[in-house]
Amino acid sequence: MDIGTAKPDAAELSAAPHRLLDILDPAEAYSAADFRRDALAEMADIVAAGRIPLLVGGTMLYFKALLEGLSPLPSADPEVRARIEQQAAEQGWNALHQQLQEIDPVAAARIHPNDPQRLSRALEVFFHFG
């Protein structure tokens, strides 16, 4: 799908080739770990061609993942995520935040109860590792 905020136009793309642009359908999942893997591969190709990679656009989350790496956590588990989403639908995210508070007070202190993505991921990691 040809969308994006401040996306380079055809003239800019012909003057300076861009990588990792329009590589997925918006319905496909793509994580910071996926980006890191793909960006490192693209950067290696660019360096091998005798050029210097220039990073532009994106979010600091992905840039930080590229520079610092990520914790060795399990990949998202759709079944566990679905259970968490169902529990949130039945009890609300505040109840899940309270559950996280009991399980991991440090993580709960960092994650706002109105941040379902991070809250869900924290619980998902707990269910994998205990």
PDB file of C-alpha atoms in Angstrom:
ATOM      1  CA  MET A   1       0.000   0.000   0.000  1.00  0.00           C
ATOM      2  CA  ASP A   2       1.455   3.317  -1.031  1.00  0.00           C
ATOM      3  CA  ILE A   3       0.981   5.383   2.136  1.00  0.00           C
ATOM      4  CA  GLY A   4       3.268   7.066   4.635  1.00  0.00           C
ATOM      5  CA  THR A   5       3.849  10.285   6.498  1.00  0.00           C
ATOM      6  CA  ALA A   6       6.447  12.557   4.843  1.00  0.00           C
ATOM      7  CA  LYS A   7       7.195   9.758   2.406  1.00  0.00           C
ATOM      8  CA  PRO A   8       9.660  10.680  -0.362  1.00  0.00           C
ATOM      9  CA  ASP A   9       8.141  11.299  -3.776  1.00  0.00           C
ATOM     10  CA  ALA A  10       9.252   9.628  -7.016  1.00  0.00           C
ATOM     11  CA  ALA A  11      11.907  12.291  -7.723  1.00  0.00           C
ATOM     12  CA  GLU A  12      13.464  11.881  -4.280  1.00  0.00           C
ATOM     13  CA  LEU A  13      13.400   8.104  -4.592  1.00  0.00           C
ATOM     14  CA  SER A  14      15.159   8.214  -7.963  1.00  0.00           C
ATOM     15  CA  ALA A  15      17.840  10.565  -6.593  1.00  0.00           C
ATOM     16  CA  ALA A  16      18.414   8.595  -3.399  1.00  0.00           C
ATOM     17  CA  PRO A  17      17.258   4.982  -3.238  1.00  0.00           C
ATOM     18  CA  HIS A  18      15.368   4.105  -0.068  1.00  0.00           C
ATOM     19  CA  ARG A  19      15.084   0.675   1.503  1.00  0.00           C
ATOM     20  CA  LEU A  20      12.415  -0.908   3.717  1.00  0.00           C
ATOM     21  CA  LEU A  21       9.728   1.349   2.297  1.00  0.00           C
ATOM     22  CA  ASP A  22       6.363  -0.165   1.261  1.00  0.00           C
ATOM     23  CA  ILE A  23       7.546  -3.675   2.108  1.00  0.00           C
ATOM     24  CA  LEU A  24       4.395  -4.912   3.862  1.00  0.00           C
ATOM     25  CA  ASP A  25       0.661  -4.757   3.696  1.00  0.00           C
ATOM     26  CA  PRO A  26      -0.688  -2.733   6.653  1.00  0.00           C
ATOM     27  CA  ALA A  27      -2.520  -5.844   7.882  1.00  0.00           C
ATOM     28  CA  GLU A  28       0.770  -7.723   8.335  1.00  0.00           C
ATOM     29  CA  ALA A  29       2.517  -7.721  11.704  1.00  0.00           C
ATOM     30  CA  TYR A  30       5.986  -6.173  11.796  1.00  0.00           C
ATOM     31  CA  SER A  31       7.900  -5.755  15.028  1.00  0.00           C
ATOM     32  CA  ALA A  32      10.942  -3.778  16.086  1.00  0.00           C
ATOM     33  CA  ALA A  33      12.810  -7.101  16.014  1.00  0.00           C
ATOM     34  CA  ASP A  34      11.706  -7.664  12.399  1.00  0.00           C
ATOM     35  CA  PHE A  35      12.862  -4.159  11.509  1.00  0.00           C
ATOM     36  CA  ARG A  36      16.222  -4.662  13.208  1.00  0.00           C
ATOM     37  CA  ARG A  37      16.834  -7.895  11.298  1.00  0.00           C
ATOM     38  CA  ASP A  38      15.839  -6.339   7.966  1.00  0.00           C
ATOM     39  CA  ALA A  39      17.701  -3.065   8.553  1.00  0.00           C
ATOM     40  CA  LEU A  40      20.930  -4.837   9.514  1.00  0.00           C
ATOM     41  CA  ALA A  41      20.722  -6.939   6.342  1.00  0.00           C
ATOM     42  CA  GLU A  42      20.093  -3.863   4.180  1.00  0.00           C
ATOM     43  CA  MET A  43      22.904  -1.956   5.877  1.00  0.00           C
ATOM     44  CA  ALA A  44      25.308  -4.851   5.285  1.00  0.00           C
ATOM     45  CA  ASP A  45      24.371  -4.870   1.582  1.00  0.00           C
ATOM     46  CA  ILE A  46      24.930  -1.117   1.335  1.00  0.00           C
ATOM     47  CA  VAL A  47      28.329  -1.308   3.055  1.00  0.00           C
ATOM     48  CA  ALA A  48      29.319  -4.277   0.862  1.00  0.00           C
ATOM     49  CA  ALA A  49      28.570  -2.086  -2.171  1.00  0.00           C
ATOM     50  CA  GLY A  50      31.038   0.501  -0.849  1.00  0.00           C
ATOM     51  CA  ARG A  51      28.418   2.967   0.283  1.00  0.00           C
ATOM     52  CA  ILE A  52      27.452   4.439   3.653  1.00  0.00           C
ATOM     53  CA  PRO A  53      23.934   3.719   4.926  1.00  0.00           C
ATOM     54  CA  LEU A  54      21.928   6.771   5.957  1.00  0.00           C
ATOM     55  CA  LEU A  55      18.990   6.226   8.299  1.00  0.00           C
ATOM     56  CA  VAL A  56      15.988   8.531   7.910  1.00  0.00           C
ATOM     57  CA  GLY A  57      12.386   8.532   9.114  1.00  0.00           C
ATOM     58  CA  GLY A  58      10.726   6.038  11.371  1.00  0.00           C
ATOM     59  CA  THR A  59      10.364   6.039  15.120  1.00  0.00           C
ATOM     60  CA  MET A  60      12.893   6.208  17.904  1.00  0.00           C
ATOM     61  CA  LEU A  61      11.666   2.834  19.161  1.00  0.00           C
ATOM     62  CA  TYR A  62      12.881   1.176  15.970  1.00  0.00           C
ATOM     63  CA  PHE A  63      16.070   3.256  15.836  1.00  0.00           C
ATOM     64  CA  LYS A  64      16.846   2.328  19.442  1.00  0.00           C
ATOM     65  CA  ALA A  65      16.166  -1.342  18.663  1.00  0.00           C
ATOM     66  CA  LEU A  66      18.600  -1.104  15.753  1.00  0.00           C
ATOM     67  CA  LEU A  67      21.347   0.545  17.807  1.00  0.00           C
ATOM     68  CA  GLU A  68      20.951  -1.226  21.133  1.00  0.00           C
ATOM     69  CA  GLY A  69      19.331  -4.513  20.205  1.00  0.00           C
ATOM     70  CA  LEU A  70      16.394  -6.050  21.999  1.00  0.00           C
ATOM     71  CA  SER A  71      15.929  -8.281  24.993  1.00  0.00           C
ATOM     72  CA  PRO A  72      15.831 -11.957  24.044  1.00  0.00           C
ATOM     73  CA  LEU A  73      12.087 -12.318  24.529  1.00  0.00           C
ATOM     74  CA  PRO A  74       9.809 -14.819  22.822  1.00  0.00           C
ATOM     75  CA  SER A  75       7.978 -13.864  19.658  1.00  0.00           C
ATOM     76  CA  ALA A  76       4.372 -12.815  20.026  1.00  0.00           C
ATOM     77  CA  ASP A  77       2.051 -15.757  20.621  1.00  0.00           C
ATOM     78  CA  PRO A  78      -1.332 -15.185  18.950  1.00  0.00           C
ATOM     79  CA  GLU A  79      -3.111 -17.648  21.263  1.00  0.00           C
ATOM     80  CA  VAL A  80      -1.787 -16.030  24.443  1.00  0.00           C
ATOM     81  CA  ARG A  81      -2.469 -12.573  23.010  1.00  0.00           C
ATOM     82  CA  ALA A  82      -6.056 -13.601  22.201  1.00  0.00           C
ATOM     83  CA  ARG A  83      -6.555 -14.843  25.779  1.00  0.00           C
ATOM     84  CA  ILE A  84      -5.260 -11.549  27.151  1.00  0.00           C
ATOM     85  CA  GLU A  85      -7.485  -9.552  24.779  1.00  0.00           C
ATOM     86  CA  GLN A  86     -10.493 -11.642  25.834  1.00  0.00           C
ATOM     87  CA  GLN A  87      -9.705 -11.095  29.498  1.00  0.00           C
ATOM     88  CA  ALA A  88      -9.371  -7.347  28.843  1.00  0.00           C
ATOM     89  CA  ALA A  89     -12.732  -7.319  27.069  1.00  0.00           C
ATOM     90  CA  GLU A  90     -14.353  -9.046  30.035  1.00  0.00           C
ATOM     91  CA  GLN A  91     -12.567  -7.333  32.937  1.00  0.00           C
ATOM     92  CA  GLY A  92     -11.003  -4.179  31.483  1.00  0.00           C
ATOM     93  CA  TRP A  93      -7.380  -3.123  31.106  1.00  0.00           C
ATOM     94  CA  ASN A  94      -7.268  -1.737  34.646  1.00  0.00           C
ATOM     95  CA  ALA A  95      -7.866  -5.254  35.991  1.00  0.00           C
ATOM     96  CA  LEU A  96      -5.043  -6.581  33.821  1.00  0.00           C
ATOM     97  CA  HIS A  97      -2.783  -3.789  35.026  1.00  0.00           C
ATOM     98  CA  GLN A  98      -3.579  -4.823  38.603  1.00  0.00           C
ATOM     99  CA  GLN A  99      -2.714  -8.410  37.669  1.00  0.00           C
ATOM    100  CA  LEU A 100       0.626  -7.196  36.293  1.00  0.00           C
ATOM    101  CA  GLN A 101       1.167  -5.189  39.491  1.00  0.00           C
ATOM    102  CA  GLU A 102       0.891  -8.427  41.475  1.00  0.00           C
ATOM    103  CA  ILE A 103       3.139 -10.349  39.073  1.00  0.00           C
ATOM    104  CA  ASP A 104       5.789  -7.721  38.286  1.00  0.00           C
ATOM    105  CA  PRO A 105       5.519  -4.443  40.200  1.00  0.00           C
ATOM    106  CA  VAL A 106       8.535  -2.952  38.404  1.00  0.00           C
ATOM    107  CA  ALA A 107       6.994  -3.494  34.956  1.00  0.00           C
ATOM    108  CA  ALA A 108       3.608  -2.299  36.186  1.00  0.00           C
ATOM    109  CA  ALA A 109       5.181   0.928  37.447  1.00  0.00           C
ATOM    110  CA  ARG A 110       6.625   1.595  33.966  1.00  0.00           C
ATOM    111  CA  ILE A 111       3.453   0.736  32.029  1.00  0.00           C
ATOM    112  CA  HIS A 112       0.384   2.951  32.187  1.00  0.00           C
ATOM    113  CA  PRO A 113      -2.958   1.132  32.611  1.00  0.00           C
ATOM    114  CA  ASN A 114      -4.141   2.830  29.389  1.00  0.00           C
ATOM    115  CA  ASP A 115      -1.301   1.319  27.319  1.00  0.00           C
ATOM    116  CA  PRO A 116      -2.845  -1.975  26.192  1.00  0.00           C
ATOM    117  CA  GLN A 117      -0.044  -2.870  23.780  1.00  0.00           C
ATOM    118  CA  ARG A 118       2.736  -2.774  26.380  1.00  0.00           C
ATOM    119  CA  LEU A 119       0.505  -4.171  29.097  1.00  0.00           C
ATOM    120  CA  SER A 120      -0.506  -7.080  26.887  1.00  0.00           C
ATOM    121  CA  ARG A 121       3.110  -7.767  25.924  1.00  0.00           C
ATOM    122  CA  ALA A 122       4.280  -7.721  29.557  1.00  0.00           C
ATOM    123  CA  LEU A 123       1.621 -10.264  30.510  1.00  0.00           C
ATOM    124  CA  GLU A 124       2.387 -12.352  27.433  1.00  0.00           C
ATOM    125  CA  VAL A 125       6.082 -12.531  28.383  1.00  0.00           C
ATOM    126  CA  PHE A 126       5.134 -13.517  31.931  1.00  0.00           C
ATOM    127  CA  PHE A 127       2.898 -16.323  30.648  1.00  0.00           C
ATOM    128  CA  HIS A 128       5.822 -17.619  28.564  1.00  0.00           C
ATOM    129  CA  PHE A 129       8.522 -17.405  31.233  1.00  0.00           C
ATOM    130  CA  GLY A 130       6.537 -17.458  34.469  1.00  0.00           C
TER     131      GLY A 130
END
